[in-house]
Coordinates of C-alpha atoms in Angstrom, one line a residue:
Chain Y
M1 CA -2.9 -30.1 60.4
E2 CA -0.2 -27.4 60.4
L3 CA 0.0 -25.4 57.2
G4 CA 3.2 -23.4 56.6
N5 CA 3.0 -20.2 54.5
D6 CA 5.4 -21.7 52.0
I7 CA 3.7 -24.9 51.0
Q8 CA 5.0 -26.5 47.9
F9 CA 3.1 -28.5 45.3
G10 CA 4.6 -31.7 46.6
D11 CA 3.1 -30.8 50.0
L12 CA -0.2 -29.7 48.4
E13 CA -0.6 -33.0 46.6
Q14 CA 0.4 -34.9 49.8
V15 CA -2.2 -32.9 51.8
L16 CA -4.8 -33.7 49.1
K17 CA -4.0 -37.4 49.2
D18 CA -4.0 -37.6 53.0
H19 CA -7.2 -35.7 53.3
A20 CA -8.9 -37.7 50.5
L21 CA -8.2 -40.9 52.4
Q22 CA -9.4 -39.4 55.7
L23 CA -12.5 -38.0 54.0
N24 CA -13.3 -41.4 52.6
E25 CA -12.8 -43.1 56.0
A26 CA -14.9 -40.5 57.7
I27 CA -17.8 -40.9 55.3
E28 CA -17.6 -44.7 55.5
E29 CA -17.7 -44.4 59.3
G30 CA -20.7 -42.1 58.9
N31 CA -18.8 -39.3 60.7
F32 CA -20.1 -36.4 58.6
K33 CA -19.0 -33.8 61.1
R34 CA -15.4 -35.0 60.7
A35 CA -16.0 -35.1 56.9
M36 CA -17.0 -31.5 56.7
Q37 CA -14.1 -30.6 58.9
I38 CA -11.7 -32.3 56.4
I39 CA -13.3 -30.5 53.5
H40 CA -12.9 -27.2 55.3
E41 CA -9.2 -28.0 55.8
L42 CA -8.8 -28.9 52.2
N43 CA -10.3 -25.5 51.2
L44 CA -8.0 -23.8 53.6
T45 CA -5.0 -25.5 52.1
R46 CA -6.1 -24.6 48.6
D47 CA -6.9 -21.0 49.5
Q48 CA -3.6 -20.4 51.3
G49 CA -1.7 -21.8 48.4
L50 CA -3.7 -19.7 46.0
Y51 CA -3.2 -16.5 48.0
H52 CA 0.5 -17.3 48.2
E53 CA 0.8 -17.7 44.4
V54 CA -1.4 -14.7 43.6
G55 CA 0.9 -12.7 45.9
K56 CA 3.9 -13.9 44.1
L57 CA 2.3 -13.1 40.7
T58 CA 1.4 -9.6 42.0
R59 CA 4.9 -9.0 43.2
G60 CA 6.2 -10.2 39.8
L61 CA 3.9 -7.9 37.9
H62 CA 5.0 -5.0 40.2
N63 CA 8.7 -5.8 39.5
A64 CA 8.1 -5.9 35.8
I65 CA 6.3 -2.6 35.9
V66 CA 9.1 -1.0 37.9
N67 CA 11.8 -2.6 35.7
F68 CA 10.2 -1.2 32.5
Q69 CA 8.7 1.9 34.0
I70 CA 5.4 1.0 32.3
D71 CA 3.6 2.9 35.0
N72 CA 3.7 6.5 33.7
E73 CA 2.3 8.1 36.8
G74 CA 5.1 7.1 39.1
N75 CA 7.6 8.4 36.6
E76 CA 7.7 12.1 37.0
G77 CA 5.8 12.5 33.8
A78 CA 8.3 13.9 31.3
E79 CA 10.3 10.9 30.3
G80 CA 7.6 8.4 29.6
S81 CA 8.0 4.6 30.0
Q82 CA 10.6 2.4 28.3
I83 CA 7.8 0.9 26.2
S84 CA 6.5 4.2 24.9
D85 CA 10.1 5.3 24.5
A86 CA 10.7 2.2 22.3
T87 CA 7.5 3.0 20.4
D88 CA 8.9 6.5 19.8
R89 CA 12.2 5.1 18.7
L90 CA 10.5 2.8 16.2
S91 CA 8.4 5.7 14.8
Y92 CA 11.7 7.5 14.4
V93 CA 13.0 4.6 12.3
V94 CA 9.9 4.6 10.1
A95 CA 10.3 8.4 9.7
M96 CA 14.0 8.1 8.9
T97 CA 13.7 5.3 6.4
E98 CA 10.7 7.1 4.7
K99 CA 12.7 10.3 4.5
A100 CA 15.7 8.5 3.0
A101 CA 13.6 6.6 0.5
N102 CA 11.9 9.9 -0.6
R103 CA 15.2 11.8 -0.7
T104 CA 16.7 9.0 -2.9
M105 CA 13.7 8.9 -5.2
D106 CA 13.7 12.7 -5.5
L107 CA 17.3 12.6 -6.6
V108 CA 16.7 9.7 -9.0
E109 CA 13.9 11.6 -10.5
V110 CA 16.2 14.6 -11.1
C111 CA 18.9 12.3 -12.5
S112 CA 16.9 10.2 -14.9
P113 CA 16.0 13.0 -17.4
L114 CA 19.6 14.3 -17.3
A115 CA 21.0 10.9 -18.2
G116 CA 18.3 10.4 -20.7
G117 CA 19.0 13.8 -22.3
L118 CA 22.7 13.0 -22.6
V119 CA 22.0 9.6 -24.2
D120 CA 19.6 11.2 -26.8
E121 CA 22.0 14.0 -27.6
A122 CA 25.0 11.7 -27.9
R123 CA 23.2 9.3 -30.1
Q124 CA 22.2 12.1 -32.5
L125 CA 25.6 13.6 -32.6
R126 CA 27.2 10.2 -33.3
G127 CA 25.0 9.9 -36.3
E128 CA 26.2 13.4 -37.5
W129 CA 29.7 12.5 -36.7
G130 CA 29.5 9.3 -38.8
K131 CA 28.4 11.5 -41.7
L132 CA 31.4 13.7 -41.1
I133 CA 33.7 10.7 -41.1
R134 CA 32.2 9.4 -44.3
R135 CA 32.7 13.0 -45.7
E136 CA 28.9 13.4 -46.3
V137 CA 28.8 16.8 -44.6
G138 CA 28.6 20.1 -46.4
P139 CA 30.2 23.4 -45.1
A140 CA 26.9 24.7 -43.7
E141 CA 26.1 21.4 -41.9
F142 CA 29.7 21.3 -40.6
R143 CA 29.4 24.7 -39.1
D144 CA 26.1 23.6 -37.4
L145 CA 27.8 20.4 -36.1
Y146 CA 30.7 22.4 -34.9
K147 CA 28.4 24.5 -32.7
R148 CA 26.4 21.5 -31.6
I149 CA 29.4 19.6 -30.4
D150 CA 30.6 22.6 -28.5
A151 CA 27.2 23.0 -26.8
F152 CA 27.0 19.2 -26.1
L153 CA 30.4 19.2 -24.5
E154 CA 29.4 22.1 -22.3
K155 CA 26.1 20.4 -21.4
A156 CA 27.7 17.0 -20.8
E157 CA 30.2 18.6 -18.4
G158 CA 27.5 20.4 -16.4
D159 CA 25.0 17.5 -16.4
A160 CA 27.6 14.9 -15.6
S161 CA 28.9 16.9 -12.6
Q162 CA 25.3 17.3 -11.4
L163 CA 24.8 13.6 -11.8
S164 CA 27.9 12.8 -9.9
G165 CA 26.8 15.3 -7.2
N166 CA 23.4 13.7 -6.9
L167 CA 24.9 10.2 -6.7
N168 CA 27.0 11.4 -3.8
E169 CA 23.8 12.7 -2.1
I170 CA 22.1 9.4 -2.7
L171 CA 25.0 7.7 -1.0
L172 CA 24.7 10.1 1.9
A173 CA 20.9 9.5 2.1
Q174 CA 21.8 5.9 3.2
D175 CA 23.2 7.1 6.5
F176 CA 19.9 6.3 8.1
Q177 CA 21.0 2.6 8.2
D178 CA 23.6 3.4 10.9
L179 CA 21.2 5.4 13.0
T180 CA 18.1 3.2 12.6
G181 CA 20.3 0.1 13.2
Q182 CA 21.4 1.5 16.6
V183 CA 17.9 2.3 17.5
I184 CA 16.5 -1.1 16.5
K185 CA 19.2 -2.9 18.4
R186 CA 18.2 -1.1 21.6
V187 CA 14.6 -1.9 21.1
T188 CA 15.4 -5.5 20.3
G189 CA 17.2 -5.7 23.7
L190 CA 14.2 -4.3 25.4
V191 CA 11.8 -6.7 23.7
K192 CA 14.0 -9.6 24.9
D193 CA 13.9 -8.3 28.5
V194 CA 10.2 -7.9 28.4
E195 CA 9.8 -11.4 26.9
G196 CA 11.9 -12.8 29.8
S197 CA 9.8 -11.1 32.4
L198 CA 6.6 -12.2 30.7
V199 CA 7.7 -15.8 30.7
K200 CA 8.5 -15.5 34.4
L201 CA 5.0 -14.1 35.0
M202 CA 3.5 -16.9 32.9
V203 CA 5.2 -19.5 35.0
M204 CA 3.9 -17.8 38.2
A205 CA 0.4 -17.5 36.7
S206 CA 0.4 -21.2 35.8
Q207 CA 1.0 -22.0 39.5
V208 CA -2.2 -20.0 40.3
D209 CA -4.0 -22.0 37.6
R210 CA -2.9 -25.2 39.4
Y211 CA -4.6 -24.1 42.6
T212 CA -7.8 -22.9 41.0
G213 CA -7.9 -25.9 38.5
L214 CA -8.3 -23.5 35.6
V215 CA -7.8 -24.8 32.1
H216 CA -7.3 -22.3 29.3
D217 CA -8.7 -22.8 25.9
A218 CA -5.9 -22.0 23.5
S219 CA -7.7 -23.2 20.4
H220 CA -9.1 -19.7 19.5
I221 CA -5.6 -18.3 19.7
L222 CA -4.3 -20.9 17.3
E223 CA -7.4 -20.4 15.1
E224 CA -6.5 -16.7 14.9
K225 CA -3.0 -17.5 13.9
K226 CA -4.2 -19.7 11.1
S227 CA -6.3 -17.1 9.3
S228 CA -4.1 -15.9 6.5
S229 CA -6.4 -13.1 5.1
K230 CA -5.0 -10.6 7.6
G231 CA -1.5 -10.9 6.2
E232 CA 1.8 -11.5 8.0
G233 CA 4.2 -9.1 6.4
P234 CA 7.6 -10.1 5.1
Q235 CA 8.8 -13.6 6.0
I236 CA 12.1 -13.4 7.9
H237 CA 13.1 -17.1 7.6
A238 CA 11.6 -18.0 4.3
D239 CA 14.4 -20.4 3.5
K240 CA 13.7 -22.5 6.6
R241 CA 9.9 -22.7 6.2
E242 CA 8.1 -25.2 4.1
D243 CA 4.8 -23.2 3.9
V244 CA 6.5 -20.1 2.5
V245 CA 7.8 -19.5 -1.0
S246 CA 11.4 -18.5 -1.3
G247 CA 11.1 -16.1 -4.1
Q248 CA 9.3 -15.1 -7.3
D249 CA 10.3 -18.3 -9.1
D250 CA 8.6 -20.3 -6.4
V251 CA 5.5 -18.2 -6.8
D252 CA 5.5 -18.7 -10.5
D253 CA 5.9 -22.5 -10.1
L254 CA 3.1 -22.6 -7.6
L255 CA 0.7 -20.5 -9.8
S256 CA 1.5 -22.6 -12.9
S257 CA 0.8 -25.8 -10.9
L258 CA -2.6 -24.2 -10.3
G259 CA -3.1 -23.7 -14.0
F260 CA -2.0 -20.1 -14.2
Chain E
M1 CA -4.4 2.8 -19.8
K2 CA -5.4 4.1 -16.4
I3 CA -3.9 2.2 -13.4
L4 CA -4.7 2.4 -9.7
I5 CA -1.8 1.7 -7.3
V6 CA -2.9 0.6 -3.8
D7 CA -0.3 0.4 -1.0
D8 CA -0.3 1.8 2.5
F9 CA 3.4 2.9 2.2
S10 CA 3.8 6.0 0.1
T11 CA 7.4 5.1 -0.9
M12 CA 6.3 1.7 -2.3
R13 CA 3.5 3.5 -4.3
R14 CA 6.1 5.9 -5.6
I15 CA 8.5 3.1 -6.6
I16 CA 5.7 1.2 -8.5
K17 CA 4.6 4.5 -10.0
N18 CA 8.1 5.2 -11.3
L19 CA 8.5 1.7 -12.6
L20 CA 5.2 1.8 -14.4
R21 CA 6.2 5.2 -16.0
D22 CA 9.4 3.6 -17.2
L23 CA 7.2 0.9 -18.8
G24 CA 5.2 3.6 -20.6
F25 CA 2.2 3.7 -18.2
T26 CA 1.9 7.4 -17.2
N27 CA -1.7 7.5 -16.2
T28 CA -1.6 6.3 -12.6
Q29 CA -3.5 7.1 -9.4
E30 CA -2.9 6.1 -5.9
A31 CA -4.8 4.9 -2.9
D32 CA -3.5 3.8 0.6
D33 CA -5.9 1.0 1.3
G34 CA -8.9 -1.0 0.0
T35 CA -11.4 1.3 1.6
T36 CA -10.3 4.3 -0.3
A37 CA -9.5 2.3 -3.5
L38 CA -12.9 0.6 -4.0
P39 CA -14.9 3.8 -4.5
M40 CA -12.2 5.1 -6.8
L41 CA -12.4 2.0 -8.9
Q42 CA -16.2 2.2 -8.9
S43 CA -16.3 5.8 -10.1
G44 CA -13.2 6.0 -12.3
S45 CA -12.6 4.0 -15.4
F46 CA -9.5 2.1 -14.4
D47 CA -8.0 -0.5 -16.7
F48 CA -5.7 -2.2 -14.2
L49 CA -5.2 -2.6 -10.5
V50 CA -1.9 -3.1 -8.7
T51 CA -2.5 -3.8 -5.0
D52 CA -0.6 -4.7 -1.8
W53 CA -2.1 -7.4 0.5
N54 CA -1.3 -6.2 4.0
M55 CA -2.9 -2.8 4.6
P56 CA -4.9 -1.3 7.5
G57 CA -8.6 -0.8 6.8
M58 CA -9.4 -3.1 3.9
T59 CA -6.7 -5.5 2.9
G60 CA -5.7 -6.3 -0.7
I61 CA -7.3 -9.7 -0.7
D62 CA -10.6 -8.3 0.5
L63 CA -10.3 -5.6 -2.2
L64 CA -9.7 -8.3 -4.8
R65 CA -12.8 -10.1 -3.6
A66 CA -14.9 -6.9 -3.6
V67 CA -13.7 -6.2 -7.2
R68 CA -14.6 -9.7 -8.4
A69 CA -18.0 -9.4 -6.7
D70 CA -18.8 -6.1 -8.4
D71 CA -20.6 -6.6 -11.8
K72 CA -18.9 -3.5 -13.3
L73 CA -15.4 -4.4 -12.0
K74 CA -15.3 -8.2 -12.1
S75 CA -13.1 -8.4 -15.2
L76 CA -10.6 -5.8 -14.1
P77 CA -7.1 -7.3 -14.2
V78 CA -5.5 -7.3 -10.8
L79 CA -1.8 -7.7 -10.0
M80 CA -0.9 -8.3 -6.4
V81 CA 2.5 -6.9 -5.3
T82 CA 3.1 -8.0 -1.7
A83 CA 5.5 -9.3 1.0
E84 CA 3.0 -12.1 1.8
A85 CA 4.8 -15.2 0.8
K86 CA 2.9 -18.1 2.4
R87 CA 1.8 -20.8 -0.1
D88 CA -1.7 -20.8 1.4
Q89 CA -1.9 -17.1 0.7
I90 CA -0.9 -17.3 -2.9
I91 CA -3.4 -20.1 -3.4
E92 CA -6.0 -18.0 -1.7
A93 CA -5.3 -15.1 -4.0
A94 CA -5.4 -17.3 -7.0
Q95 CA -8.8 -18.7 -5.9
A96 CA -10.0 -15.2 -5.3
G97 CA -9.2 -14.5 -9.0
V98 CA -5.9 -12.6 -9.0
N99 CA -4.2 -12.2 -12.4
G100 CA -0.7 -12.0 -11.2
Y101 CA 1.3 -12.3 -8.0
V102 CA 4.6 -10.6 -7.3
V103 CA 6.5 -11.0 -4.0
K104 CA 8.4 -8.2 -2.5
P105 CA 11.3 -7.4 -2.8
F106 CA 10.9 -7.5 -6.6
T107 CA 12.8 -6.2 -9.6
A108 CA 11.7 -3.9 -12.4
Q109 CA 12.1 -6.9 -14.7
V110 CA 9.7 -9.1 -12.8
L111 CA 7.1 -6.4 -12.6
K112 CA 7.3 -5.8 -16.4
E113 CA 7.1 -9.6 -17.1
K114 CA 4.0 -10.0 -15.0
I115 CA 2.3 -7.0 -16.5
D116 CA 3.1 -8.1 -20.0
K117 CA 1.8 -11.5 -19.3
I118 CA -1.5 -10.2 -17.9
F119 CA -2.2 -8.0 -20.9
E120 CA -1.1 -10.7 -23.3
R121 CA -3.8 -12.9 -21.7
V122 CA -6.4 -10.2 -21.4
N123 CA -6.0 -9.1 -25.0
G124 CA -5.4 -12.5 -26.4

């Protein structure tokens, strides 16, 4: 039997069927030498197919590595692979967002007492001013109020302009969104490419599985997915999923249904 | 009122700390996961625990279980503030003995509401 290098599964199955029939005949005829020969041929078919598919898988892996420059050694060192570049980029996003959050909170912490001070002072002065309107203020108190109003106006001008300056800085601190957005888009593109390549590799690997007759047990992977203790992080499609709450109201309803 | 805030992100700890200060709770301490939080709880006299769920090291749900299993800590009120939003997880936390559950992103109002409710029940 002639076996081409490029046998297909249709061929493999045909070869298996033909040989099975021949093997059966040979055994019934008592021709064990012929039977062993057929088994040998079957093995040969299987092995050649297997080598062929493993070869394809290896080439696929090699291409994937070349495409994404995962192999650092062949990459002149300095630049690093696309994957480690993506990791660096994401770390940059984490650093940028953290910096912006801290900058914003620093400014808010500076602003809060300023605004609070203005509120307190204005409330007190309004009380005094009411007395003045009701003509309940003596000359000494009036002189005091006169000075306090002057001081308050000066303070209000200074503090309000600081507040306005800080608000502008808070605005500027949001510029990370543009930069991190660009970085994340590039990484998303890379992830899509890698996924595409992995799917191709998986298809190739499944051909190898067919030749070797391997069956993978996926149950432990599913099992791991099920365990909720580890946490999943934010839900991106909360509104489309039945098993996820869509907000605090949902949480409250669920807890009260449990007797909370 | 001494409060321990446990979250692996320093910015989230800071947000919670600021919100708590606005609510009049100024005595707060921070830990970045359950592993560092548990000894702090055991040695310090904390009155309230606010914890995230998803953290490296020891997660918030494991910290909650450890607290409930500890004779000295088992009645400590625990509020979970987390992005974990699966129904199974909320039920899991309730069964583990959580006192309140807030999903991120949350508002200052929601946090205040839950804290008030917890202390109402604890004191009542």
